[in-house]
Amino acid sequence: MAQQESATPEAARMIRDIGDIHFGTIALIILGTWLAVVLVKRTLPWIAERGPNRLRLWLLGAVPIFRLVATALAVAWIIPLVFKVTVENFLVIAGAVGVAVGFAFKDYISSLIAGLVAQFETPWRAGDWVKVGSDYGEVRSVGMRAITLRTLHDDIITVPNLKLWDSNIANANDGERTLMCVVDFYLAPHFDAQRMRAALRDVALTSAWLCYDKPIIVFVEQTEVGTHIELRCYPFEMRDQGHFISDLTVRGKEAIRALGATEVAAPAAAG
Amino acid sequence: MIRTTPPPEPHPLVPLEDLEVPAWPERAAVKMAAMRLRTLLTRSDQRPFIAEDRLDDSADVFSDMATPPFCIPLMTELDDTLMDWAADPAPGQWIKPVVLPPCDEQGLLSQWARRHHHEVLAPSARDALLIDTPEQTLDLSGDGVLVIPRLEDWFLRHRCGLGLIRSLLESLAGLERHCVIGCNSWAWAFLCKAVDAHLILPEPLTFKPFDESRLRRWIADIVRQQAVEGTRFRLNSNGKNIFALDRKDRPREAYFETLAARSRGIAWVAWHIWQRSLKKARDTEDNDYSDDDQQTLWVVALEEFSLPGSDGTQALLILQALLIHNSLSGRELECVLPDPGFQGMHHALHRAGFITEHHGRYYCRPAAYPAIRNGLATAGFPLDGY
């Protein structure tokens, strides 16, 4: 009881007198920060879509960093306007706020913290192609609470940063400007595997979407269904992966037919 | 001023990897960056991209001058580089690959071969490239210099279109005969990836890009031969003579420096841009007949044309295919493009002036090359080394 009585005046001393707090300034800082964040959040992705391809990932990646820095600066600016900042005061306030908010908005705060961690661990960046759970798409925006993905079917999916704690996250390009595309073919086993590898390699080499700087791999393995061939290669622009895979598939099938091989369908193989 | 400007001095060919394209003058670079930024900020996704980027929008381009003999200074450079080698009965290197800049309309290496009566090896028609024939060995034996003017004529970017170029490279690998191989820079970049041309052939040579000085002197030389005596070339923005030099023999205007940078030092690209920038005054009063001038030609500021990087993928794929192959017919174009939905686009590009058609074959226009390259670079396409 006695401790409670002594704590109350201490808490009162941490906060400045109401008359000394410049609410107008605080409101301006919050408004200015919000405006700057919104401006950057809208402008940079817009420029990234229209500007040179090589700058796109860099511009998109700058948005969450700017927001983090702007928010941190705003908080650092506001705190001394409200509180008398000392180490003791800081610990008391942080403890109190942590307990109160932690119970009320556990998942939300967890997502925010995950968003903060994601800024440094970078399991995803804006512009990356990631798979979270069963959702695969391009990271359109990285928020403090959630990221949004645009899938190959043009759906927008919001994934909470919370997933960072308990889900496997597959990042297809990891900050690079291209990613590996894989096209699968299943063939009945009686064919000339060497010629088939060479033919499928030529299919990749002559694709208009091909990135010259990356390797082409034709992987062959024997499976119960038939001979599995994986054509692995990279497009020069990862957003064209749908076109690239379609092109490889269509022309790969032509090459397979031209060499007299037959594709197998899983139901037929099972039957 | 033109009369006193000496012709350009020939420069021997340089290794491709040592190539340095002329830099932009600072002021022009800033101006261009500002213009690109403005284009970027004001471009609408809704408009058809061709309409605004038309190249054929000037009606009174002065085109009386005949196409210049590009080959003369460049042939001199080929002679300087290759004559001693060709005369050597046991050279250290039997094969000399020469990477040429794109949009070579005149067939520079063919002309050089004809001039020196060298044997020219030409491929079979492009249609035959797609017929899946068993591997063949080409007989390249003989005396004298063998010239293969365009390596890009030996393949099609199609899954069946690489057989002949592989056979050719296989035959060239063990060849002990003087052989000069020409290849455009876009085809060379493709062939290095597709058939490892850089591993089979020696390090290629290329022309040293035309910098401000060479370009000014070369164009002055052509103008001296072709234009009416006393013709003055003045910038329409300030009326100053573009060939004027200061006391230290440095150009007073940055026109040719900008032209060299914009054309990436490619002589024929620079010429076509230069020709597009010449205008006659509409009214006779605008012409300045002062002093001994009989005619004034106005040089308009070099405009920056740009292709969109994001919404013109179909157009860019066509342009890239044309650059790699130098020229393609409509049917060949269909073979090398990834998507069947391209039928109308090459007509639109033709109308817009980015490509030209000759005897049923489509070519990229040299004047449009800087815009095309910039568009391809912006969209992230693999580029050439020139």
XYZ file of C-alpha atoms in Angstrom:
657
model
C 0.000 0.000 0.000
C 2.766 2.297 1.024
C 4.618 1.365 -2.156
C 1.549 2.222 -4.268
C 1.298 5.610 -2.613
C 4.933 6.330 -3.340
C 4.682 5.111 -6.969
C 1.864 7.441 -7.972
C 3.752 10.731 -7.408
C 6.766 9.159 -9.181
C 4.600 8.367 -12.206
C 3.218 11.849 -12.096
C 6.772 13.196 -12.179
C 7.548 11.150 -15.313
C 4.919 12.946 -17.324
C 5.233 16.641 -17.938
C 2.582 18.998 -16.692
C -0.366 19.198 -19.028
C 0.357 22.850 -19.608
C 3.935 22.085 -20.695
C 2.944 19.497 -23.317
C 2.701 20.989 -26.826
C -0.201 19.028 -28.195
C -0.179 21.079 -31.374
C 3.445 20.162 -32.058
C 2.762 16.509 -31.361
C -0.219 16.541 -33.687
C 1.903 18.182 -36.396
C 4.674 15.592 -35.985
C 2.172 12.751 -36.237
C 0.429 14.327 -39.212
C 3.707 15.138 -40.959
C 5.067 11.645 -40.440
C 1.826 10.083 -41.623
C 1.775 12.285 -44.706
C 5.410 11.537 -45.517
C 4.866 7.800 -45.111
C 1.728 7.844 -47.257
C 3.477 9.932 -49.896
C 6.477 7.607 -50.065
C 4.243 4.543 -49.922
C 2.303 5.722 -52.961
C 5.038 7.448 -54.944
C 7.919 4.973 -54.868
C 5.922 1.925 -56.022
C 4.385 4.109 -58.748
C 7.807 5.215 -59.952
C 9.115 1.659 -59.606
C 6.417 0.399 -61.982
C 7.315 2.968 -64.621
C 11.033 3.465 -64.186
C 14.013 1.343 -65.186
C 13.692 -2.294 -64.299
C 17.028 -2.322 -62.458
C 15.765 0.243 -59.928
C 12.421 -1.427 -59.215
C 13.463 -3.684 -56.339
C 15.567 -0.958 -54.819
C 12.688 1.539 -54.868
C 10.162 -0.957 -53.532
C 12.537 -2.004 -50.769
C 13.018 1.609 -49.711
C 9.354 1.994 -48.675
C 9.351 -0.094 -45.456
C 12.777 1.229 -44.504
C 11.587 4.797 -44.880
C 8.466 4.061 -42.850
C 10.478 2.446 -40.082
C 12.935 5.321 -39.930
C 10.204 7.969 -40.092
C 8.163 6.288 -37.356
C 11.202 5.853 -35.136
C 12.158 9.517 -35.586
C 8.618 10.660 -34.830
C 8.454 8.564 -31.668
C 11.899 9.767 -30.581
C 10.769 13.348 -31.172
C 7.431 13.009 -29.354
C 8.606 11.159 -26.241
C 10.630 14.054 -24.774
C 7.660 16.355 -25.395
C 5.450 14.215 -23.167
C 7.805 12.527 -20.734
C 10.733 13.642 -18.628
C 13.209 11.254 -20.132
C 15.517 9.449 -17.734
C 16.634 5.829 -17.773
C 14.408 5.004 -14.780
C 11.392 6.655 -16.359
C 11.998 4.828 -19.605
C 12.089 1.437 -17.898
C 8.918 2.122 -15.934
C 7.012 3.357 -18.993
C 8.215 0.545 -21.229
C 7.209 -2.052 -18.635
C 3.774 -0.579 -18.075
C 3.004 -0.129 -21.763
C 4.354 -3.578 -22.588
C 2.138 -5.343 -20.053
C -1.004 -3.358 -20.905
C -0.750 -3.582 -24.652
C 0.621 -7.096 -24.673
C -2.543 -8.523 -23.151
C -4.976 -6.456 -25.184
C -3.384 -6.782 -28.652
C -1.201 -9.846 -28.363
C -1.419 -10.959 -32.024
C -1.320 -7.446 -33.362
C 1.797 -6.601 -31.372
C 3.318 -9.919 -32.346
C 2.722 -9.047 -35.992
C 4.282 -5.637 -35.490
C 7.344 -7.158 -33.862
C 7.542 -9.753 -36.620
C 7.352 -6.881 -39.120
C 10.240 -5.209 -37.331
C 12.270 -8.420 -37.285
C 11.491 -8.947 -40.968
C 13.122 -5.607 -41.739
C 16.427 -7.014 -40.549
C 16.131 -10.730 -41.349
C 14.603 -9.936 -44.767
C 12.766 -13.208 -45.411
C 10.865 -11.081 -47.925
C 11.284 -7.705 -49.569
C 8.904 -5.749 -51.715
C 9.199 -7.127 -55.239
C 10.300 -10.612 -54.115
C 8.364 -13.701 -55.138
C 7.568 -15.689 -52.008
C 5.520 -18.681 -50.949
C 3.958 -18.439 -47.511
C 1.942 -21.539 -46.698
C 0.118 -22.313 -49.918
C 0.129 -18.744 -51.213
C 2.677 -17.818 -53.901
C 2.998 -14.355 -55.310
C 4.940 -11.136 -55.668
C 5.295 -9.069 -52.501
C 3.499 -5.867 -53.421
C 3.862 -4.075 -50.103
C 5.514 -4.709 -46.767
C 3.546 -3.247 -43.889
C 4.276 -3.177 -40.194
C 1.442 -5.647 -39.545
C 1.134 -7.576 -42.797
C 2.451 -7.991 -46.311
C 0.362 -8.169 -49.463
C 1.034 -10.656 -52.221
C -0.180 -10.538 -55.798
C -0.524 -14.072 -57.103
C -0.081 -15.254 -60.685
C -3.895 -15.252 -60.887
C -3.875 -11.560 -59.988
C -5.402 -12.137 -56.529
C -4.237 -9.888 -53.722
C -3.543 -11.803 -50.529
C -2.786 -10.196 -47.181
C -0.434 -12.260 -45.054
C 0.123 -11.172 -41.429
C 3.746 -10.829 -40.429
C 2.864 -13.226 -37.607
C 3.434 -16.027 -40.116
C 7.125 -15.305 -39.803
C 7.179 -17.096 -36.436
C 5.582 -20.387 -37.411
C 5.570 -20.820 -41.213
C 8.138 -21.827 -43.776
C 8.748 -18.943 -46.135
C 10.147 -19.787 -49.557
C 11.682 -16.793 -51.292
C 12.180 -17.525 -54.991
C 14.541 -14.678 -55.835
C 15.803 -13.414 -52.453
C 16.401 -9.853 -53.587
C 17.778 -10.730 -57.014
C 16.176 -9.560 -60.234
C 15.446 -13.034 -61.516
C 14.296 -16.394 -60.228
C 14.486 -19.997 -61.300
C 11.520 -21.310 -63.255
C 10.970 -25.037 -63.429
C 8.994 -26.797 -66.139
C 8.189 -30.473 -65.603
C 7.703 -33.091 -68.275
C 6.822 -36.731 -67.622
C 7.703 -39.039 -70.505
C 7.202 -42.689 -71.277
C 10.667 -44.152 -70.657
C 11.565 -45.307 -74.188
C 13.319 -42.339 -75.774
C 16.824 -41.059 -76.454
C 17.547 -39.214 -73.209
C 20.694 -37.496 -74.480
C 18.952 -36.012 -77.527
C 15.985 -35.074 -75.402
C 18.181 -33.170 -72.948
C 19.876 -31.335 -75.804
C 16.543 -30.526 -77.437
C 15.017 -29.181 -74.240
C 18.133 -27.175 -73.555
C 17.716 -25.586 -76.996
C 14.105 -24.837 -76.123
C 15.322 -22.808 -73.156
C 18.216 -21.217 -75.072
C 15.902 -19.909 -77.766
C 13.269 -18.476 -75.462
C 12.871 -14.740 -75.875
C 12.427 -14.366 -72.106
C 15.733 -16.036 -71.202
C 18.230 -14.367 -68.871
C 21.674 -14.796 -70.429
C 23.563 -14.548 -67.164
C 22.099 -17.604 -65.483
C 22.581 -21.319 -66.153
C 20.169 -23.723 -67.800
C 19.800 -27.125 -66.214
C 17.965 -30.097 -67.671
C 17.447 -32.525 -64.811
C 16.385 -36.097 -65.558
C 15.223 -38.731 -63.091
C 13.397 -41.998 -63.306
C 10.104 -42.178 -61.389
C 7.308 -44.695 -61.064
C 5.153 -42.630 -63.398
C 7.794 -42.344 -66.119
C 10.915 -40.327 -66.813
C 10.699 -36.992 -65.121
C 12.512 -34.133 -66.837
C 12.864 -30.770 -65.161
C 13.868 -27.807 -67.271
C 15.321 -25.216 -64.907
C 16.193 -21.758 -66.163
C 15.757 -18.066 -65.443
C 13.772 -15.299 -67.168
C 15.364 -11.839 -67.392
C 12.317 -10.343 -65.678
C 10.732 -12.352 -62.916
C 7.278 -10.915 -63.469
C 7.342 -12.628 -66.865
C 7.680 -16.058 -65.247
C 4.158 -17.013 -66.361
C 4.959 -16.170 -69.997
C 8.353 -17.839 -69.723
C 6.983 -21.083 -68.286
C 4.172 -21.160 -70.871
C 6.671 -20.598 -73.678
C 8.951 -23.376 -72.413
C 6.016 -25.724 -71.941
C 4.550 -25.178 -75.394
C 7.855 -25.435 -77.234
C 9.063 -28.244 -74.956
C 6.036 -30.303 -75.959
C 6.815 -29.622 -79.621
C 10.384 -30.826 -79.102
C 9.202 -33.959 -77.330
C 6.799 -34.787 -80.154
C 9.486 -34.073 -82.751
C 11.772 -36.649 -81.128
C 9.012 -39.247 -81.130
C 8.673 -39.410 -77.354
C 5.346 -39.562 -75.551
C 4.253 -37.682 -72.501
C 2.515 -39.696 -69.822
C -0.480 -38.533 -67.873
C -0.635 -39.515 -64.213
C -4.102 -41.182 -64.399
C -3.011 -43.358 -67.303
C 0.135 -44.340 -65.471
C -1.858 -45.134 -62.352
C -4.328 -47.211 -64.342
C 34.914 26.217 -91.001
C 33.863 22.964 -92.634
C 36.454 23.537 -95.341
C 39.275 23.593 -92.824
C 38.155 20.593 -90.777
C 40.410 17.613 -91.562
C 38.860 14.181 -92.191
C 38.901 11.742 -89.260
C 41.995 9.720 -88.659
C 41.471 5.964 -88.903
C 41.780 4.007 -85.697
C 42.610 0.296 -85.638
C 39.943 -2.046 -84.329
C 39.865 -2.612 -80.585
C 39.004 -5.716 -78.510
C 35.279 -5.832 -77.759
C 35.835 -5.943 -74.030
C 37.863 -2.717 -74.150
C 35.005 -0.855 -75.780
C 34.050 2.474 -74.256
C 31.077 4.302 -75.685
C 31.285 8.118 -75.720
C 30.059 9.795 -72.549
C 27.261 12.333 -72.458
C 28.210 15.982 -72.023
C 27.137 17.040 -68.534
C 24.521 19.554 -69.577
C 22.938 17.217 -72.108
C 22.942 14.407 -69.547
C 21.096 16.538 -66.995
C 18.647 17.706 -69.635
C 18.015 14.174 -70.778
C 17.568 12.921 -67.208
C 15.034 15.695 -66.583
C 13.199 14.828 -69.764
C 13.120 11.151 -68.921
C 11.823 11.969 -65.462
C 9.118 14.143 -66.983
C 8.186 11.371 -69.397
C 8.092 8.918 -66.522
C 5.863 11.122 -64.408
C 3.484 12.152 -67.153
C 3.178 8.916 -69.039
C -0.308 7.517 -69.040
C -0.886 3.782 -68.991
C -4.021 4.268 -71.045
C -2.573 5.789 -74.184
C -1.355 3.636 -77.041
C 2.410 3.864 -76.689
C 3.140 4.159 -80.384
C 1.205 7.377 -80.859
C 3.366 9.579 -78.694
C 6.691 8.090 -79.586
C 6.399 8.417 -83.339
C 9.650 9.038 -85.106
C 8.114 10.148 -88.388
C 6.535 13.267 -87.041
C 8.635 15.849 -88.814
C 7.476 16.600 -92.304
C 10.345 18.674 -93.588
C 13.369 16.619 -92.675
C 16.093 17.506 -95.102
C 16.919 14.371 -96.984
C 18.495 15.577 -100.196
C 21.864 14.207 -99.211
C 22.679 10.781 -100.501
C 23.325 8.054 -97.998
C 26.980 8.574 -97.215
C 29.690 6.059 -97.918
C 29.971 4.882 -94.318
C 32.330 2.260 -95.445
C 35.200 4.517 -96.400
C 36.573 5.406 -92.942
C 35.500 2.072 -91.501
C 36.977 0.136 -94.397
C 40.211 2.007 -93.933
C 40.156 0.879 -90.318
C 39.502 -2.712 -91.389
C 42.409 -2.464 -93.831
C 44.697 -1.042 -91.164
C 43.848 -3.886 -88.823
C 43.651 -6.830 -91.185
C 45.950 -6.267 -94.168
C 49.191 -7.308 -92.471
C 47.475 -10.262 -90.873
C 45.974 -11.348 -94.209
C 49.391 -11.213 -95.833
C 51.038 -13.302 -93.123
C 51.264 -16.955 -94.342
C 51.374 -18.295 -90.773
C 49.565 -15.884 -88.475
C 49.273 -16.503 -84.758
C 45.523 -16.428 -85.096
C 43.785 -17.765 -88.193
C 40.371 -16.375 -87.352
C 39.483 -12.725 -86.775
C 35.964 -12.243 -85.446
C 34.710 -8.682 -85.886
C 31.707 -7.598 -83.836
C 29.829 -4.900 -85.709
C 27.413 -2.415 -84.219
C 23.739 -3.120 -85.026
C 21.660 -1.666 -87.898
C 24.419 -2.120 -90.490
C 22.320 -1.472 -93.590
C 25.147 -1.503 -96.081
C 26.773 -4.832 -95.272
C 30.133 -3.392 -94.355
C 32.094 -6.633 -94.243
C 30.567 -7.908 -97.511
C 31.684 -4.714 -99.192
C 35.155 -5.028 -97.716
C 35.385 -8.627 -98.950
C 34.227 -7.648 -102.452
C 36.680 -4.785 -102.549
C 39.584 -7.123 -101.834
C 38.171 -10.031 -103.878
C 38.049 -12.305 -100.862
C 35.933 -15.437 -100.877
C 32.597 -14.896 -99.141
C 30.788 -17.713 -97.407
C 27.044 -17.182 -97.343
C 24.541 -19.429 -95.571
C 21.582 -21.114 -97.141
C 18.234 -19.337 -96.921
C 16.814 -18.816 -93.452
C 13.866 -21.108 -94.221
C 16.278 -24.011 -94.554
C 17.654 -23.407 -91.081
C 14.570 -24.906 -89.468
C 14.739 -28.189 -91.333
C 16.046 -30.731 -88.877
C 18.981 -32.147 -90.815
C 21.627 -34.476 -89.436
C 24.836 -32.815 -88.339
C 26.820 -31.660 -91.327
C 30.434 -30.643 -91.695
C 31.134 -27.579 -93.775
C 34.083 -27.567 -96.109
C 35.915 -24.313 -95.488
C 39.193 -25.286 -97.128
C 40.727 -23.123 -99.831
C 43.251 -20.387 -100.388
C 43.144 -16.751 -99.460
C 40.972 -15.007 -96.964
C 37.522 -16.401 -96.251
C 34.939 -13.869 -95.102
C 31.723 -14.728 -93.298
C 30.078 -11.298 -93.307
C 27.102 -11.893 -91.043
C 27.122 -14.680 -88.490
C 23.546 -13.669 -87.627
C 22.410 -15.090 -90.983
C 23.427 -18.562 -89.864
C 20.832 -19.162 -87.174
C 17.286 -18.513 -86.105
C 16.364 -18.160 -82.471
C 14.219 -21.249 -82.663
C 14.640 -24.662 -81.048
C 15.610 -26.092 -84.474
C 17.472 -23.023 -85.655
C 20.898 -23.520 -84.047
C 22.090 -26.583 -85.949
C 23.826 -24.805 -88.812
C 25.652 -22.286 -86.629
C 26.918 -25.138 -84.455
C 28.201 -26.965 -87.523
C 29.846 -23.794 -88.763
C 31.551 -23.110 -85.435
C 32.657 -26.724 -85.254
C 34.270 -26.381 -88.687
C 35.830 -23.050 -87.772
C 37.349 -24.407 -84.572
C 40.067 -26.350 -86.377
C 40.386 -24.122 -89.421
C 43.852 -23.162 -90.606
C 42.959 -20.530 -93.133
C 42.598 -16.780 -92.854
C 39.018 -16.163 -91.930
C 37.222 -12.932 -91.007
C 33.874 -13.392 -89.290
C 31.432 -10.526 -88.918
C 28.670 -10.620 -86.360
C 26.419 -7.913 -85.037
C 26.756 -7.153 -81.359
C 23.263 -8.377 -80.406
C 23.738 -11.656 -82.251
C 27.148 -12.043 -80.621
C 25.660 -11.659 -77.130
C 23.042 -14.290 -78.001
C 25.545 -16.683 -79.581
C 27.865 -16.483 -76.590
C 25.002 -17.817 -74.481
C 23.437 -20.205 -76.991
C 26.441 -21.858 -78.637
C 29.417 -20.639 -76.595
C 30.759 -18.669 -79.552
C 33.176 -16.819 -77.255
C 34.800 -20.113 -76.257
C 35.154 -21.433 -79.800
C 36.284 -18.249 -81.540
C 39.123 -15.929 -80.486
C 38.450 -12.651 -78.742
C 36.485 -10.458 -81.154
C 37.530 -7.019 -82.366
C 35.250 -4.097 -82.942
C 35.353 -0.535 -84.256
C 36.389 2.151 -81.860
C 33.250 4.198 -81.228
C 33.142 7.574 -82.956
C 33.726 10.208 -80.321
C 32.961 13.911 -80.734
C 36.112 14.694 -82.674
C 35.919 11.802 -85.151
C 32.204 12.271 -85.640
C 32.498 16.014 -86.296
C 35.344 15.548 -88.713
C 33.651 12.667 -90.512
C 30.344 14.493 -90.947
C 32.198 17.640 -91.990
C 33.995 15.548 -94.598
C 30.716 14.198 -95.994
C 29.074 17.609 -95.927
C 32.062 19.085 -97.764
C 31.585 16.525 -100.519
C 27.802 16.522 -100.741
C 26.304 19.802 -99.599
C 26.038 22.946 -101.666
C 29.179 25.067 -101.399
C 28.866 27.562 -98.590
C 26.091 25.803 -96.711
C 26.041 26.697 -93.052
C 24.709 24.433 -90.335
C 23.259 26.366 -87.455
C 21.497 25.300 -84.315
C 17.897 26.439 -84.401
C 18.013 27.157 -80.664
C 20.722 29.839 -80.771
C 21.704 30.240 -84.412
C 25.332 29.206 -83.783
C 27.358 27.260 -86.289
C 27.701 23.683 -85.049
C 31.093 23.238 -86.715
C 32.572 26.385 -85.123
C 35.715 25.933 -83.046
C 37.206 28.169 -80.394
C 40.814 29.379 -80.344
C 41.991 26.106 -78.863
C 40.327 24.167 -81.664
C 37.625 22.902 -79.340
C 34.008 22.869 -80.546
C 31.930 25.787 -79.298
C 28.736 23.747 -79.229
C 28.200 20.367 -77.582
C 26.108 19.132 -80.511
C 28.521 16.494 -81.777
C 29.423 15.390 -78.266
C 25.735 14.772 -77.625
C 25.325 13.093 -80.989
C 28.271 10.784 -80.281
C 26.816 9.817 -76.902
C 23.292 9.336 -78.225
C 24.432 7.178 -81.128
C 26.800 5.234 -78.825
C 29.557 6.097 -81.273
C 27.951 4.088 -84.093
C 28.706 5.904 -87.323
C 25.565 4.987 -89.263
C 23.264 5.610 -86.302
C 24.852 9.031 -85.824
C 24.454 9.804 -89.511
C 20.761 8.963 -89.551
C 20.100 11.006 -86.412
C 22.074 13.881 -87.894
C 20.101 13.699 -91.109
C 16.815 13.714 -89.173
C 17.870 16.804 -87.289
C 18.435 18.907 -90.411
C 15.652 21.207 -91.514
C 15.293 23.824 -94.184
C 13.565 27.033 -93.250
C 10.016 27.141 -94.598
C 10.208 30.775 -95.701
C 12.975 32.195 -97.788
C 13.264 35.110 -95.370
C 14.404 32.656 -92.722
C 17.384 31.706 -94.809
C 20.495 33.628 -94.082
C 22.372 34.600 -97.224
C 24.872 36.783 -95.467
C 28.571 36.663 -96.314
C 29.310 33.914 -98.738
C 26.613 31.541 -97.533
C 24.245 30.321 -100.175
C 22.085 28.356 -97.823
C 21.587 27.800 -94.133
C 20.406 24.499 -92.772
C 18.937 24.503 -89.294
C 19.916 21.770 -86.920
C 17.099 21.094 -84.493
C 17.819 19.868 -80.987
C 18.217 16.135 -80.793
C 15.012 14.767 -79.400
C 14.912 11.890 -76.983
C 12.516 9.225 -78.134
C 11.702 6.540 -75.686
C 9.928 3.264 -75.763
C 7.930 2.308 -72.709
C 9.597 -0.186 -70.420
C 6.534 -1.714 -68.866
C 3.612 -1.679 -71.249
C 5.233 -2.392 -74.591
C 6.545 -5.897 -74.043
C 5.233 -7.204 -77.360
C 6.923 -4.384 -79.238
C 10.153 -4.856 -77.323
C 10.222 -8.587 -78.029
C 9.902 -7.860 -81.760
C 12.632 -5.242 -81.650
C 14.957 -7.524 -79.706
C 14.382 -10.331 -82.224
C 15.124 -7.973 -85.111
C 18.322 -6.737 -83.496
C 19.544 -10.287 -82.893
C 18.799 -11.421 -86.453
C 19.503 -8.097 -88.222
C 16.420 -8.693 -90.387
C 13.452 -11.042 -90.412
C 10.501 -11.681 -92.669
C 7.006 -11.703 -91.178
C 6.982 -15.500 -91.135
C 10.419 -15.740 -89.526
C 9.314 -13.223 -86.950
C 6.456 -15.505 -85.962
C 8.907 -18.383 -85.589
C 11.212 -16.585 -83.191
C 8.623 -14.865 -81.014
C 7.208 -16.614 -77.987
C 3.561 -15.772 -78.379
C 1.156 -16.122 -81.268
C -0.484 -12.762 -80.562
C 2.043 -10.576 -82.380
C 0.509 -10.332 -85.828
C -0.373 -6.667 -85.717
C 2.453 -5.229 -83.673
C 5.185 -5.187 -86.311
C 2.868 -3.238 -88.612
C 2.354 -0.694 -85.830
C 6.103 -0.451 -85.264
C 6.616 -0.010 -88.976
C 4.063 2.789 -89.153
C 5.606 4.434 -86.130
C 9.024 4.435 -87.731
C 10.881 2.149 -85.346
C 11.347 -0.510 -87.976
C 11.572 -0.424 -91.731
C 10.628 -2.936 -94.397
C 12.686 -3.804 -97.462
C 11.877 -6.649 -99.869
C 9.536 -8.212 -97.334
C 12.054 -8.138 -94.524
C 11.897 -6.001 -91.405
C 14.878 -4.117 -89.967
C 15.313 -1.801 -86.989
C 15.819 1.743 -88.208
C 19.223 3.152 -87.295
C 17.724 6.488 -86.211
C 15.465 4.639 -83.780
C 18.239 2.469 -82.366
C 19.061 4.633 -79.316
C 15.379 4.652 -78.343
C 15.061 0.933 -78.925
C 18.155 0.110 -76.904
C 17.046 2.375 -74.116
C 13.596 0.747 -74.107
C 15.099 -2.723 -73.948
C 17.506 -1.702 -71.188
C 14.719 -0.128 -69.147
C 12.648 -3.280 -69.400
C 15.593 -5.439 -68.295
C 16.252 -7.294 -71.567
C 19.724 -8.806 -72.029
C 21.813 -6.263 -73.928
C 24.682 -6.332 -76.390
C 28.261 -5.415 -75.636
C 28.401 -2.382 -77.907
